[in-house]
Amino acid sequence: MYTKLLKHECKANLRYLIPLYIILFFTTITVIGLSYITFITDKLPFITNLFFFGYILSLILLSAFTIVLVIYRFYKNFMTGEGYLMFTLPASTHALILSKLTTAMLSIIVTFFLVFASIFLVGNTVSRSVHLDIPMQSFSLSNYVDHLGIGNIFYLIILVILAIALQTLFYYLCISIGQMITQNKLIGSLIAYIALSTILQVVALIAIVPIGILVKDPNNILSYIHILLPIMILGSIFITVIFYLGIHYILKKKLNLE
Amino acid sequence: MKPYNTDSSDIILTCDSVCKSFQNIHALSNVTLTLNRGKIIGLLGANGSGKSTLLKLINGLLVPDKGEIMIGGHTPGVETKKIVSYLPDATYLSSYMTAEQIIDFFADFYSDFDSKKAFEMLKLLNLKPEMKMKSMSKGMKEKLQLLLVMSRNAMLYCLDEPIGGVDPATRDYILSTIITNYSEDATVLISTHLITEIEMILDEAIFLNNGTVMLHESADSIRNDNHMTIDSYFREVFRCIPNY
């Protein structure tokens, strides 16, 4: 059932994302084309700058939209009338949550990959045409590998993936808590968001204390990264599991469809 | 109250002292029921009597505070969802999907779903497979949702207010669809407050008031013993209850 749910959820997400990815493709091509024209002929600088501004805006909007879509799909599919369909399918609550989470993470990762790929492509040409002096090393992956080491790069990738999962499950948990309140479920979700954010910040502050003791030279924090990254990964796994179990419990035992 | 049906081999659903409360409101109190296979059973009661709550408990959308529900020998979960077909009192389909996509969705998830029957019923309704949910009228959506539910070869059909809020012609269509499309060894549990419209198709009736089962008898017994229709007897029973 998990794969079936995943298939349908991906289809539902793609109908929103594919048009936006196509728009991103054309805005990227347009900005690169105009930048070359300006760079070579020194013409159309105003239009190029205007398109560049629009391009940056489109990157921000696409990124934000993907996050909003992830939240919207969970709410619409599980907390509104569609919940009557989803929660009466012969699928376990684990399958329902994991299919949503997997699709959400894939959507976010693909979006951000495309955004960064676009920035990388545009960065090479736009920096010269608008006279921005961006050091080319910032676009070089090998530069990061040399600085941080392949092991730490691997830890960072794991941490990024965990951060996406954690943040997604955080939104899901806020919505799940909010739906338990019969009146004003959205306000309940907002209150849950504020309360959980506050708790997380307190936990983070408490967690920093032993790290502060461990790091003897704060000016050279990169030398501790091989210790810090695994600690952060373990902490993220722990919080992710807590969030997941909370969502599972609420959806299985405390579902409150209108 | 003595359970109405006691032949264990034919039992599809049992509720044993089921209680459910919401914020100090007792939606269901000590509901004990036994439903046999192959019957059309009316779950009758006024608005707020606990009908929808009971159906949601049967379908695993709610968890009882006390008591137990068993369907085909299982508590509500993945196994019961394979054999129970549920029509909620809400539009539960995605507005952007077409009728064809929805039928494919059901066929994908339910092994007992009959796509051919669903498309035949769609044709009888003059609904085009490529028509989107958001283009359909309320009546069309109700019919589509019903045909999806009745296209499954389930052991228990739970229909929550299937004829509420639609015109008389649509009501007749819905009732005839229910009768002609369920398999004879399946049980249909229909919740409604529109008793007159539905009583002629009922084998049994359950009267529910303030979360309590007042009566569970065969439709013929109610009519013969009391010399009145089920609707009239329902009014009689509840007229005698203070604060009804």
Coordinates of N, CA and C in Angstrom, one line a residue, chain A residues 67-189:
Chain A
I67 N 7.3 24.4 0.0 CA 7.1 24.1 1.4 C 5.6 24.3 1.7
V68 N 5.0 25.3 1.1 CA 3.5 25.5 1.3 C 2.7 24.3 0.7
L69 N 3.2 23.8 -0.4 CA 2.5 22.6 -1.0 C 2.5 21.4 -0.1
V70 N 3.7 21.2 0.5 CA 3.9 20.0 1.3 C 2.9 20.1 2.5
I71 N 2.8 21.3 3.1 CA 1.9 21.5 4.2 C 0.5 21.4 3.8
Y72 N 0.2 22.0 2.6 CA -1.2 22.0 2.1 C -1.7 20.6 1.8
R73 N -0.8 19.8 1.2 CA -1.2 18.4 0.8 C -1.6 17.6 2.0
F74 N -0.8 17.7 3.1 CA -1.0 17.0 4.3 C -2.4 17.4 4.9
Y75 N -2.6 18.7 5.0 CA -3.8 19.2 5.6 C -5.0 18.8 4.8
K76 N -4.9 19.0 3.5 CA -6.1 18.8 2.6 C -6.5 17.3 2.5
N77 N -5.4 16.5 2.4 CA -5.6 15.1 2.2 C -6.0 14.3 3.5
F78 N -5.6 14.8 4.6 CA -5.8 14.1 5.9 C -6.8 14.8 6.8
M79 N -6.9 16.1 6.7 CA -7.7 16.8 7.8 C -9.0 17.3 7.3
T80 N -9.3 17.3 6.0 CA -10.5 17.8 5.4 C -11.4 16.6 5.0
G81 N -12.4 16.8 4.2 CA -13.3 15.7 3.7 C -12.5 14.6 3.1
E82 N -11.4 14.9 2.4 CA -10.6 13.8 1.8 C -10.0 12.8 2.8
G83 N -10.0 13.2 4.1 CA -9.5 12.3 5.1 C -10.4 11.1 5.2
Y84 N -11.7 11.3 4.9 CA -12.6 10.2 5.0 C -12.2 9.1 4.0
L85 N -11.7 9.5 2.9 CA -11.2 8.5 1.9 C -9.9 7.9 2.3
M86 N -8.9 8.8 2.7 CA -7.6 8.3 3.0 C -7.5 7.4 4.2
F87 N -8.3 7.7 5.2 CA -8.2 6.9 6.5 C -9.1 5.7 6.4
T88 N -9.9 5.5 5.4 CA -10.6 4.3 5.2 C -10.1 3.4 4.1
L89 N -8.9 3.8 3.5 CA -8.2 2.9 2.6 C -7.6 1.8 3.4
P90 N -7.5 0.6 2.8 CA -6.9 -0.5 3.6 C -5.3 -0.4 3.7
A91 N -4.9 0.7 4.3 CA -3.5 1.1 4.5 C -3.3 1.4 5.9
S92 N -2.1 1.0 6.4 CA -1.8 1.4 7.8 C -1.5 2.9 8.0
T93 N -1.6 3.3 9.2 CA -1.2 4.7 9.5 C 0.2 5.0 9.1
H94 N 1.1 4.1 9.4 CA 2.5 4.2 9.0 C 2.7 4.5 7.5
A95 N 1.9 3.7 6.7 CA 2.0 3.8 5.2 C 1.5 5.2 4.8
L96 N 0.5 5.6 5.4 CA -0.1 6.9 5.1 C 0.9 8.1 5.4
I97 N 1.5 8.0 6.6 CA 2.4 9.1 7.0 C 3.7 9.0 6.1
L98 N 4.2 7.8 6.0 CA 5.5 7.7 5.3 C 5.4 8.1 3.8
S99 N 4.3 7.8 3.2 CA 4.1 8.1 1.8 C 4.1 9.6 1.6
K100 N 3.4 10.3 2.6 CA 3.3 11.8 2.5 C 4.7 12.3 2.8
L101 N 5.4 11.8 3.8 CA 6.7 12.3 4.1 C 7.7 12.1 3.0
T102 N 7.7 10.9 2.4 CA 8.6 10.6 1.3 C 8.4 11.6 0.1
T103 N 7.1 11.8 -0.2 CA 6.8 12.6 -1.3 C 7.2 14.1 -1.0
A104 N 6.9 14.5 0.2 CA 7.3 15.9 0.6 C 8.8 16.1 0.5
M105 N 9.6 15.1 1.0 CA 11.0 15.2 1.0 C 11.5 15.2 -0.5
L106 N 11.0 14.3 -1.3 CA 11.4 14.3 -2.7 C 11.1 15.6 -3.4
S107 N 9.9 16.2 -3.1 CA 9.5 17.5 -3.7 C 10.5 18.6 -3.3
I108 N 10.8 18.6 -2.0 CA 11.7 19.7 -1.5 C 13.1 19.5 -2.1
I109 N 13.6 18.2 -2.1 CA 15.0 18.0 -2.6 C 15.1 18.3 -4.0
V110 N 14.1 17.9 -4.8 CA 14.2 18.1 -6.3 C 14.1 19.6 -6.5
T111 N 13.2 20.3 -5.8 CA 13.0 21.8 -6.0 C 14.4 22.5 -5.7
F112 N 14.9 22.1 -4.6 CA 16.2 22.8 -4.2 C 17.3 22.5 -5.1
F113 N 17.3 21.2 -5.6 CA 18.4 20.8 -6.5 C 18.3 21.6 -7.8
L114 N 17.0 21.8 -8.3 CA 16.8 22.5 -9.5 C 17.1 24.0 -9.3
V115 N 16.8 24.5 -8.1 CA 17.1 25.9 -7.8 C 18.6 26.2 -7.8
F116 N 19.3 25.3 -7.1 CA 20.8 25.4 -7.0 C 21.4 25.2 -8.4
A117 N 20.9 24.3 -9.2 CA 21.5 24.0 -10.5 C 21.3 25.3 -11.4
S118 N 20.1 25.9 -11.2 CA 19.8 27.1 -12.0 C 20.7 28.2 -11.6
I119 N 20.9 28.4 -10.2 CA 21.8 29.4 -9.7 C 23.2 29.2 -10.2
F120 N 23.7 27.9 -10.2 CA 25.0 27.6 -10.7 C 25.2 28.0 -12.2
L121 N 24.1 27.7 -13.0 CA 24.2 28.0 -14.4 C 24.2 29.5 -14.7
V122 N 23.3 30.1 -14.0 CA 23.2 31.6 -14.1 C 24.4 32.3 -13.6
G123 N 24.9 31.8 -12.5 CA 26.0 32.5 -11.8 C 27.2 32.7 -12.6
N124 N 27.5 31.8 -13.5 CA 28.7 31.9 -14.4 C 28.6 33.1 -15.4
T125 N 27.3 33.3 -15.8 CA 27.2 34.3 -16.9 C 26.7 35.7 -16.3
V126 N 25.8 35.6 -15.3 CA 25.2 36.9 -14.8 C 26.3 37.7 -14.0
S127 N 27.1 37.0 -13.3 CA 28.1 37.7 -12.5 C 29.0 38.6 -13.4
R128 N 29.3 38.1 -14.6 CA 30.1 38.9 -15.5 C 29.3 40.0 -16.1
S129 N 28.1 39.7 -16.5 CA 27.3 40.8 -17.2 C 26.8 41.9 -16.3
V130 N 26.5 41.6 -15.0 CA 26.1 42.6 -14.1 C 27.2 43.1 -13.3
H131 N 28.4 42.7 -13.6 CA 29.6 43.2 -13.0 C 29.7 42.8 -11.5
L132 N 29.2 41.6 -11.2 CA 29.3 41.2 -9.8 C 30.5 40.3 -9.7
D133 N 31.4 40.6 -8.7 CA 32.6 39.9 -8.6 C 32.5 38.7 -7.7
I134 N 31.7 37.7 -8.1 CA 31.5 36.5 -7.3 C 32.7 35.5 -7.5
P135 N 33.4 35.2 -6.4 CA 34.6 34.3 -6.6 C 34.1 32.9 -7.2
M136 N 34.7 32.4 -8.2 CA 34.2 31.2 -8.8 C 34.4 30.0 -7.9
Q137 N 35.3 30.1 -6.9 CA 35.4 29.0 -6.0 C 34.1 28.6 -5.3
S138 N 33.2 29.7 -5.1 CA 32.0 29.4 -4.4 C 31.1 28.4 -5.1
F139 N 31.4 28.3 -6.5 CA 30.6 27.3 -7.2 C 31.3 26.0 -7.4
S140 N 32.4 25.9 -6.8 CA 33.2 24.7 -7.1 C 33.0 23.7 -5.9
L141 N 32.6 22.5 -6.3 CA 32.3 21.5 -5.2 C 33.6 21.0 -4.7
S142 N 34.6 20.9 -5.5 CA 35.9 20.3 -5.1 C 36.5 21.2 -4.0
N143 N 36.2 22.5 -4.1 CA 36.7 23.4 -3.0 C 36.2 23.1 -1.7
Y144 N 34.9 22.7 -1.6 CA 34.3 22.3 -0.3 C 34.9 21.0 0.2
V145 N 35.1 20.1 -0.8 CA 35.6 18.7 -0.4 C 37.0 18.9 0.2
D146 N 37.8 19.8 -0.4 CA 39.2 20.0 0.1 C 39.1 20.7 1.5
H147 N 38.2 21.6 1.7 CA 38.1 22.3 3.0 C 37.6 21.4 4.1
L148 N 36.5 20.7 3.8 CA 35.8 19.9 4.9 C 36.2 18.5 5.0
G149 N 36.6 17.9 3.9 CA 36.8 16.4 3.9 C 35.6 15.7 3.4
I150 N 35.8 14.6 2.7 CA 34.7 13.8 2.1 C 33.8 13.2 3.2
G151 N 34.4 12.8 4.4 CA 33.6 12.3 5.5 C 32.6 13.3 6.0
N152 N 33.0 14.5 6.2 CA 32.2 15.6 6.7 C 31.1 16.0 5.7
I153 N 31.5 16.0 4.4 CA 30.5 16.3 3.4 C 29.4 15.3 3.4
F154 N 29.8 14.0 3.6 CA 28.8 12.9 3.8 C 27.9 13.2 5.0
Y155 N 28.5 13.6 6.1 CA 27.7 13.9 7.3 C 26.7 15.1 7.0
L156 N 27.3 16.1 6.3 CA 26.4 17.2 6.0 C 25.2 16.9 5.1
I157 N 25.4 16.0 4.2 CA 24.3 15.5 3.3 C 23.3 14.8 4.1
I158 N 23.7 14.0 5.1 CA 22.8 13.2 5.9 C 22.0 14.2 6.8
L159 N 22.8 15.2 7.3 CA 22.2 16.2 8.2 C 21.1 17.1 7.4
V160 N 21.4 17.4 6.2 CA 20.4 18.2 5.4 C 19.2 17.3 5.1
I161 N 19.4 16.1 4.8 CA 18.2 15.2 4.6 C 17.4 15.1 5.8
L162 N 18.1 14.9 7.0 CA 17.4 14.8 8.3 C 16.7 16.1 8.6
A163 N 17.3 17.2 8.3 CA 16.7 18.5 8.6 C 15.4 18.7 7.8
I164 N 15.4 18.2 6.5 CA 14.2 18.3 5.7 C 13.1 17.4 6.3
A165 N 13.5 16.2 6.7 CA 12.5 15.3 7.3 C 11.9 15.9 8.6
L166 N 12.8 16.4 9.4 CA 12.5 17.0 10.7 C 11.5 18.2 10.6
Q167 N 11.9 19.0 9.6 CA 11.0 20.2 9.4 C 9.7 19.8 8.9
T168 N 9.6 18.9 8.0 CA 8.3 18.4 7.4 C 7.5 17.8 8.5
L169 N 8.1 16.9 9.3 CA 7.3 16.3 10.4 C 6.9 17.3 11.4
F170 N 7.7 18.3 11.6 CA 7.3 19.4 12.5 C 6.0 20.1 12.1
Y171 N 5.9 20.4 10.8 CA 4.7 21.0 10.2 C 3.5 20.0 10.4
Y172 N 3.8 18.7 10.1 CA 2.7 17.7 10.1 C 2.2 17.6 11.6
L173 N 3.1 17.6 12.5 CA 2.8 17.5 13.9 C 1.9 18.7 14.4
C174 N 2.3 19.9 14.0 CA 1.5 21.1 14.3 C 0.1 20.9 13.8
I175 N -0.1 20.5 12.5 CA -1.4 20.3 11.9 C -2.2 19.2 12.6
S176 N -1.5 18.1 13.0 CA -2.1 17.0 13.7 C -2.7 17.4 15.0
I177 N -1.8 18.2 15.8 CA -2.3 18.7 17.1 C -3.5 19.6 16.9
G178 N -3.4 20.5 15.9 CA -4.4 21.5 15.7 C -5.8 20.8 15.4
Q179 N -5.8 19.7 14.6 CA -7.0 19.1 14.2 C -7.8 18.4 15.4
M180 N -7.1 18.3 16.5 CA -7.7 17.7 17.7 C -8.7 18.7 18.3
I181 N -8.5 20.0 18.0 CA -9.4 21.0 18.5 C -10.6 21.1 17.6
T182 N -11.8 20.9 18.1 CA -12.9 20.8 17.2 C -13.2 22.2 16.5
Q183 N -13.2 23.3 17.3 CA -13.4 24.6 16.6 C -12.0 25.1 16.3
N184 N -11.9 25.8 15.2 CA -10.7 26.6 14.8 C -9.4 25.7 14.8
K185 N -9.5 24.7 13.9 CA -8.4 23.8 13.8 C -7.1 24.5 13.3
L186 N -7.3 25.5 12.4 CA -6.1 26.2 11.9 C -5.5 27.0 13.0
I187 N -6.3 27.7 13.8 CA -5.7 28.4 15.0 C -5.0 27.5 15.9
G188 N -5.6 26.3 16.1 CA -5.0 25.3 16.9 C -3.6 24.9 16.4
S189 N -3.5 24.7 15.1 CA -2.2 24.4 14.4 C -1.2 25.5 14.6

